[in-house]
Rosetta silent file (secondary structure, phi, psi, omega in degrees, C-alpha in Angstrom):
SEQUENCE: XXXXXXXXXXXXXXXXXXXXXXXXXXXXXXXXXXXXXXXXXXXXXXXXXXXXXXXXXXXXXXXXXXXXXXXXXXXXXXXXXXXXXXXXXXXXXXXXXXXXXXXXXXXXXXXXXXXXXXXXXXXXXXXXXXXXXXXXXXXXXXXXXXXXXXXXXXXXXXXXXXXXXXXXXXXXX
SCORE:     score description
SCORE:     0.000 S_00000001
   1 L     0.000  137.380  179.957   35.696  107.958   33.768 S_00000001
   2 L   -68.609  154.371  178.184   38.275  106.482   36.139 S_00000001
   3 L   -64.800  155.063  177.360   40.187  103.384   35.125 S_00000001
   4 E  -103.868  139.145  177.227   38.854  100.009   36.223 S_00000001
   5 E  -108.832  144.214  173.246   40.953   97.569   38.178 S_00000001
   6 E   -95.967  120.531 -174.965   40.594   93.801   38.159 S_00000001
   7 E  -154.374  137.724  177.427   40.716   92.608   41.752 S_00000001
   8 L    54.086   37.310  175.291   39.233   89.703   43.701 S_00000001
   9 L    82.920    9.894  178.645   37.647   88.212   40.572 S_00000001
  10 E  -157.907  172.371  179.436   35.902   91.348   39.309 S_00000001
  11 E   -90.258  136.730  178.675   36.323   94.911   38.148 S_00000001
  12 E  -130.568  158.120  178.587   36.324   97.703   40.732 S_00000001
  13 E   -67.530  145.921  178.358   36.670  101.477   40.471 S_00000001
  14 L   -97.999  113.818 -179.787   40.190  102.877   40.677 S_00000001
  15 L   -86.756   -7.654 -176.884   40.420  105.593   43.329 S_00000001
  16 L   -94.995  141.169  178.211   44.087  106.312   42.589 S_00000001
  17 E  -112.266  129.045  177.511   45.218  108.914   40.056 S_00000001
  18 E   -78.539  130.648  175.046   48.536  108.534   38.216 S_00000001
  19 L  -118.597  147.100  176.139   50.675  111.692   38.219 S_00000001
  20 L   -89.953 -173.819 -177.968   53.782  112.376   36.165 S_00000001
  21 L   -65.755  -29.694 -174.610   56.977  114.096   37.203 S_00000001
  22 L  -106.503   -3.328  179.788   55.677  117.586   36.424 S_00000001
  23 L   -70.893  138.293  178.779   52.017  117.324   37.462 S_00000001
  24 L   -69.390  145.855  176.645   51.140  119.440   40.512 S_00000001
  25 L   -76.021  131.678  175.095   50.289  117.574   43.705 S_00000001
  26 L   -74.210  167.696  178.668   46.655  117.995   44.731 S_00000001
  27 L   -77.480  -27.441 -177.624   45.778  118.943   48.303 S_00000001
  28 L  -147.687  170.138  179.286   43.772  115.761   48.882 S_00000001
  29 E   113.836 -157.719 -178.339   42.943  112.452   47.251 S_00000001
  30 E  -137.633  120.624 -176.131   45.053  109.447   46.321 S_00000001
  31 E  -128.665  149.448  174.553   47.904  109.655   43.806 S_00000001
  32 E  -108.908  123.285 -177.207   50.488  107.299   42.349 S_00000001
  33 E  -115.020  146.837  170.773   53.866  108.942   41.770 S_00000001
  34 E   -57.918  154.402 -173.766   56.981  107.724   39.949 S_00000001
  35 H   -51.556  -52.593 -177.289   59.652  106.578   42.429 S_00000001
  36 H   -60.472  -41.239  179.511   61.914  109.651   42.206 S_00000001
  37 H   -66.062  -40.908  177.601   58.951  112.011   42.564 S_00000001
  38 H   -59.580  -48.921 -178.046   57.632  110.055   45.542 S_00000001
  39 H   -61.236  -33.371  176.824   61.000  110.214   47.316 S_00000001
  40 H   -73.459  -33.930 -169.342   61.111  113.999   46.723 S_00000001
  41 H   -96.878  -18.777 -169.892   57.500  114.590   47.817 S_00000001
  42 L   -58.918  -36.512 -177.004   56.903  112.229   50.725 S_00000001
  43 L   -77.917  -24.346 -174.196   58.166  114.633   53.411 S_00000001
  44 L  -110.848   -1.794 -178.235   56.292  117.701   52.132 S_00000001
  45 L   -68.751  145.635  177.093   53.017  116.245   50.857 S_00000001
  46 L   -60.559  147.055 -179.053   49.829  117.366   52.627 S_00000001
  47 L   -63.574  -24.014 -179.248   48.572  114.933   55.274 S_00000001
  48 L   -81.969   -0.069 -178.542   45.236  114.709   53.431 S_00000001
  49 E  -105.136  122.243  175.343   46.974  113.278   50.343 S_00000001
  50 E   -87.208  129.501 -179.159   47.501  109.508   50.099 S_00000001
  51 E  -109.926  140.841  171.626   50.682  108.648   48.214 S_00000001
  52 E  -133.015  169.184 -174.055   51.544  105.476   46.331 S_00000001
  53 E  -120.389  142.133  170.035   54.537  104.641   44.145 S_00000001
  54 E  -104.520  117.714  175.399   54.946  103.562   40.528 S_00000001
  55 E   -99.997  124.332  174.875   57.999  101.353   40.071 S_00000001
  56 L   -93.580  170.327 -173.688   59.292  101.037   36.541 S_00000001
  57 L   -56.585  -37.305 -176.719   61.505   98.193   35.341 S_00000001
  58 L   -84.637   -7.242 -178.503   64.766  100.089   35.928 S_00000001
  59 L   -75.720  147.214  178.887   63.797  101.296   39.434 S_00000001
  60 L   -92.911  112.477 -179.052   65.391   99.710   42.487 S_00000001
  61 H   -63.761  -22.189  178.458   62.689   98.420   44.864 S_00000001
  62 H   -62.707  -24.442  179.114   65.214   98.503   47.726 S_00000001
  63 H   -64.778  -20.655 -179.671   64.966  102.317   47.651 S_00000001
  64 H   -88.998   -8.564 -173.723   61.434  101.974   49.046 S_00000001
  65 H   -48.904  -46.113 -178.965   62.406   99.833   52.043 S_00000001
  66 H   -69.679  -12.183 -174.022   62.274  102.691   54.597 S_00000001
  67 H  -106.861   -7.030 -170.606   58.844  103.775   53.295 S_00000001
  68 H   -60.278  -33.352 -178.656   56.985  100.463   52.994 S_00000001
  69 H   -67.920  -19.903  179.832   55.159  100.732   56.317 S_00000001
  70 H   -94.831   -9.591 -175.384   53.513  103.969   55.105 S_00000001
  71 L   -97.635  130.025  173.876   52.468  102.662   51.687 S_00000001
  72 L   -98.608  -13.656 -179.363   49.172  100.894   51.133 S_00000001
  73 E  -146.467  137.051  169.986   49.727  100.506   47.368 S_00000001
  74 E  -128.577  126.780  176.199   52.683  100.057   45.038 S_00000001
  75 E   -97.310  135.097  178.543   52.120   99.968   41.275 S_00000001
  76 E  -117.569  123.777 -174.457   54.615   98.003   39.186 S_00000001
  77 E   -86.807  130.676  170.805   54.822   98.892   35.511 S_00000001
  78 E  -109.404   89.238 -176.393   54.983   96.247   32.794 S_00000001
  79 L   -63.307  -34.885  176.616   55.975   98.428   29.825 S_00000001
  80 L  -136.506  143.683 -178.878   56.076   95.345   27.562 S_00000001
  81 L   -62.599  -23.319 -177.169   54.570   91.934   28.201 S_00000001
  82 L   -85.213   -3.172 -179.841   57.944   90.368   27.393 S_00000001
  83 L   -97.905  109.626 -174.471   59.788   92.250   30.170 S_00000001
  84 L   -92.516    9.827 -177.864   59.646   90.143   33.321 S_00000001
  85 H   -63.482  -25.593  178.210   61.456   92.481   35.700 S_00000001
  86 H   -63.764  -32.883  176.226   58.148   93.424   37.328 S_00000001
  87 H   -62.685  -45.203  179.409   57.790   89.859   38.626 S_00000001
  88 H   -64.404  -40.414  178.206   61.189   90.136   40.320 S_00000001
  89 H   -58.839  -46.157 -179.919   60.290   93.535   41.745 S_00000001
  90 H   -62.001  -45.072  179.703   57.130   92.112   43.304 S_00000001
  91 H   -61.971  -41.504  178.698   58.974   89.142   44.812 S_00000001
  92 H   -63.688  -43.749 -179.789   61.639   91.420   46.297 S_00000001
  93 H   -61.731  -43.866 -176.546   59.046   93.735   47.821 S_00000001
  94 H   -78.360  -47.513 -172.347   57.082   90.875   49.374 S_00000001
  95 H   -82.419  -49.923 -176.645   59.798   88.417   50.307 S_00000001
  96 H   -76.163  -40.737 -172.378   62.827   90.549   51.132 S_00000001
  97 L  -106.317   -5.047  175.665   61.044   93.594   52.515 S_00000001
  98 L    70.427   23.856  179.100   57.796   92.091   53.833 S_00000001
  99 L   -65.905  127.685 -179.765   55.459   94.437   51.962 S_00000001
 100 L  -123.871   16.127  174.906   51.899   93.271   52.573 S_00000001
 101 L   -82.471 -166.136 -178.459   49.939   96.099   50.995 S_00000001
 102 E   -81.507  128.535  173.558   48.312   96.083   47.592 S_00000001
 103 E  -105.277  119.832 -176.086   50.570   95.378   44.609 S_00000001
 104 E  -108.479  122.111  174.664   49.058   96.719   41.409 S_00000001
 105 E   -87.785  124.705  179.524   50.271   95.513   37.994 S_00000001
 106 E  -125.451  161.010  178.220   49.957   98.289   35.399 S_00000001
 107 E   101.084 -134.750 -175.103   50.874   98.576   31.735 S_00000001
 108 L   -86.365   74.253 -178.906   50.889   95.661   29.310 S_00000001
 109 L   -98.800  120.396 -177.745   49.065   93.119   31.509 S_00000001
 110 L  -111.160  157.039 -175.930   47.693   90.133   29.570 S_00000001
 111 H   -52.388  -45.898 -176.701   45.272   87.395   30.633 S_00000001
 112 H   -63.864  -23.692 -176.241   47.898   84.625   30.580 S_00000001
 113 H   -84.131  -21.997 -171.611   50.159   86.564   32.955 S_00000001
 114 H   -57.812  -45.580  179.202   47.644   87.156   35.747 S_00000001
 115 H   -62.138  -36.525  179.740   48.050   83.759   37.517 S_00000001
 116 H   -72.202  -35.856  176.134   51.835   84.122   37.477 S_00000001
 117 H   -64.444  -40.080  177.645   51.601   87.703   38.717 S_00000001
 118 H   -58.801  -40.967 -179.349   49.405   86.535   41.598 S_00000001
 119 H   -65.092  -22.988  178.342   52.080   84.037   42.612 S_00000001
 120 H   -89.729   -6.479  176.827   54.587   86.881   42.866 S_00000001
 121 L   118.061   -4.099  179.641   52.324   88.900   45.149 S_00000001
 122 L   -68.731  139.180 -178.497   50.179   91.046   42.849 S_00000001
 123 L  -119.128  -13.409 -179.256   46.665   91.604   44.171 S_00000001
 124 E  -146.360  154.521 -173.294   45.208   93.999   41.585 S_00000001
 125 E  -139.514  125.004  174.716   45.595   94.527   37.842 S_00000001
 126 E   -89.067  111.483 -173.035   45.010   97.600   35.698 S_00000001
 127 L  -101.027  115.224  175.900   43.710   96.106   32.454 S_00000001
 128 L  -112.975  -14.814  179.766   44.079   98.211   29.301 S_00000001
 129 L   -75.927  112.847 -172.722   44.393   95.333   26.796 S_00000001
 130 H   -56.738  -46.318  178.903   40.888   95.089   25.264 S_00000001
 131 H   -62.440  -36.075  177.255   40.873   91.296   24.606 S_00000001
 132 H   -66.357  -42.842  179.170   42.030   90.632   28.178 S_00000001
 133 H   -61.003  -45.858  179.733   39.354   92.936   29.554 S_00000001
 134 H   -62.053  -41.794 -179.668   36.637   91.218   27.486 S_00000001
 135 H   -63.721  -42.640  178.932   37.820   87.767   28.583 S_00000001
 136 H   -67.475  -39.306  177.173   37.793   88.748   32.259 S_00000001
 137 H   -63.153  -31.454  179.495   34.365   90.366   31.913 S_00000001
 138 L   -82.657   -1.164  176.829   33.122   87.095   30.372 S_00000001
 139 L    92.495    7.972  177.923   34.402   85.167   33.387 S_00000001
 140 L   -79.458  114.465  179.718   37.494   83.607   31.823 S_00000001
 141 L  -125.326   98.429 -177.344   40.025   83.320   34.594 S_00000001
 142 L   -66.583  133.032  174.673   43.112   81.443   33.469 S_00000001
 143 L  -134.879  139.633  177.175   44.729   79.381   36.190 S_00000001
 144 L   -85.143  123.698 -172.650   47.822   77.209   35.937 S_00000001
 145 L   -74.500  -24.913 -178.448   46.875   73.766   37.336 S_00000001
 146 E  -144.200  127.021  178.537   50.330   72.685   38.564 S_00000001
 147 E  -105.254  139.305  179.857   53.281   74.792   39.613 S_00000001
 148 L  -103.191   -9.978  178.318   56.795   73.389   39.673 S_00000001
 149 L  -115.037  144.539 -178.256   58.463   76.266   41.485 S_00000001
 150 L   -71.125  153.047  173.354   57.687   77.308   45.034 S_00000001
 151 L  -146.840  163.287 -178.772   55.881   80.498   45.898 S_00000001
 152 L   -97.728   57.498 -179.453   54.643   82.000   49.131 S_00000001
 153 L  -107.275  129.815 -177.930   50.969   81.727   48.314 S_00000001
 154 L   -59.628  139.710  174.613   48.581   80.532   50.987 S_00000001
 155 L    94.578   -4.795  179.289   46.988   77.159   50.383 S_00000001
 156 L   -82.108  139.902 -179.725   49.697   75.545   48.268 S_00000001
 157 E  -121.079  159.075  176.840   50.654   71.997   49.198 S_00000001
 158 E   -63.790  142.878  176.128   53.554   69.788   48.264 S_00000001
 159 L  -114.348   99.882  179.180   53.065   67.716   45.114 S_00000001
 160 L    83.206 -163.191 -174.551   54.927   64.445   45.502 S_00000001
 161 L   -83.083  -14.931 -177.695   58.295   63.886   47.119 S_00000001
 162 L   -83.407  120.470 -175.977   60.033   66.877   45.565 S_00000001
 163 L   -62.420  -24.519 -177.131   59.902   69.808   47.964 S_00000001
 164 L   -87.823   -8.662  178.784   59.949   72.309   45.099 S_00000001
 165 L   -88.307  131.455 -175.013   56.917   70.844   43.316 S_00000001
 166 E  -124.570  155.069  169.263   53.659   72.491   44.363 S_00000001
 167 E  -102.538  154.377 -177.200   49.948   72.031   43.826 S_00000001
 168 L   -69.657  159.628  174.938   47.810   75.086   43.193 S_00000001
 169 L   -66.125  163.458 -177.238   45.869   76.871   45.874 S_00000001
 170 L   -62.187  -39.279 -179.527   42.185   76.007   46.256 S_00000001
 171 L  -146.720  151.370 -179.989   40.980   79.206   44.592 S_00000001
 172 L   -68.909  157.301  178.670   42.579   82.186   42.830 S_00000001
 173 L   -67.172    0.000    0.000   43.101   85.459   44.675 S_00000001
């Protein structure tokens, strides 16, 4: 059975298949490749194959800048919940490079992190942590009621006289 993604408030089927560095490329379908493999394969991949990229914590998102217009999905790996480099990667992709496709958080994604990931631009979450999956299935959607740092999320309004203080959007993504 394919992995389930949490997106738009519910679980949806995952049409993308993760491939490693040595896995053969299929002729058709949708695959997520590690950054180096993507850069090697993008010019020679069959036209019937949709490619996406997996960025790990040590990968430089700037390397994808020339390819962003062709990508509909970028997966960002959170190898450990305590490693926040994925948040920075997402912000760089969205803010510096203008990526407006789907940003998928994969790896150690926990319930408490989802609202903060949304603020950085993530739109989908691959949930493997069983307690997080159960909580989301039960309708528990954690939201932070007041943000003190700005983000580029639609619907946020100023909170008070401080330009950097924000109120949350009307509804979660």
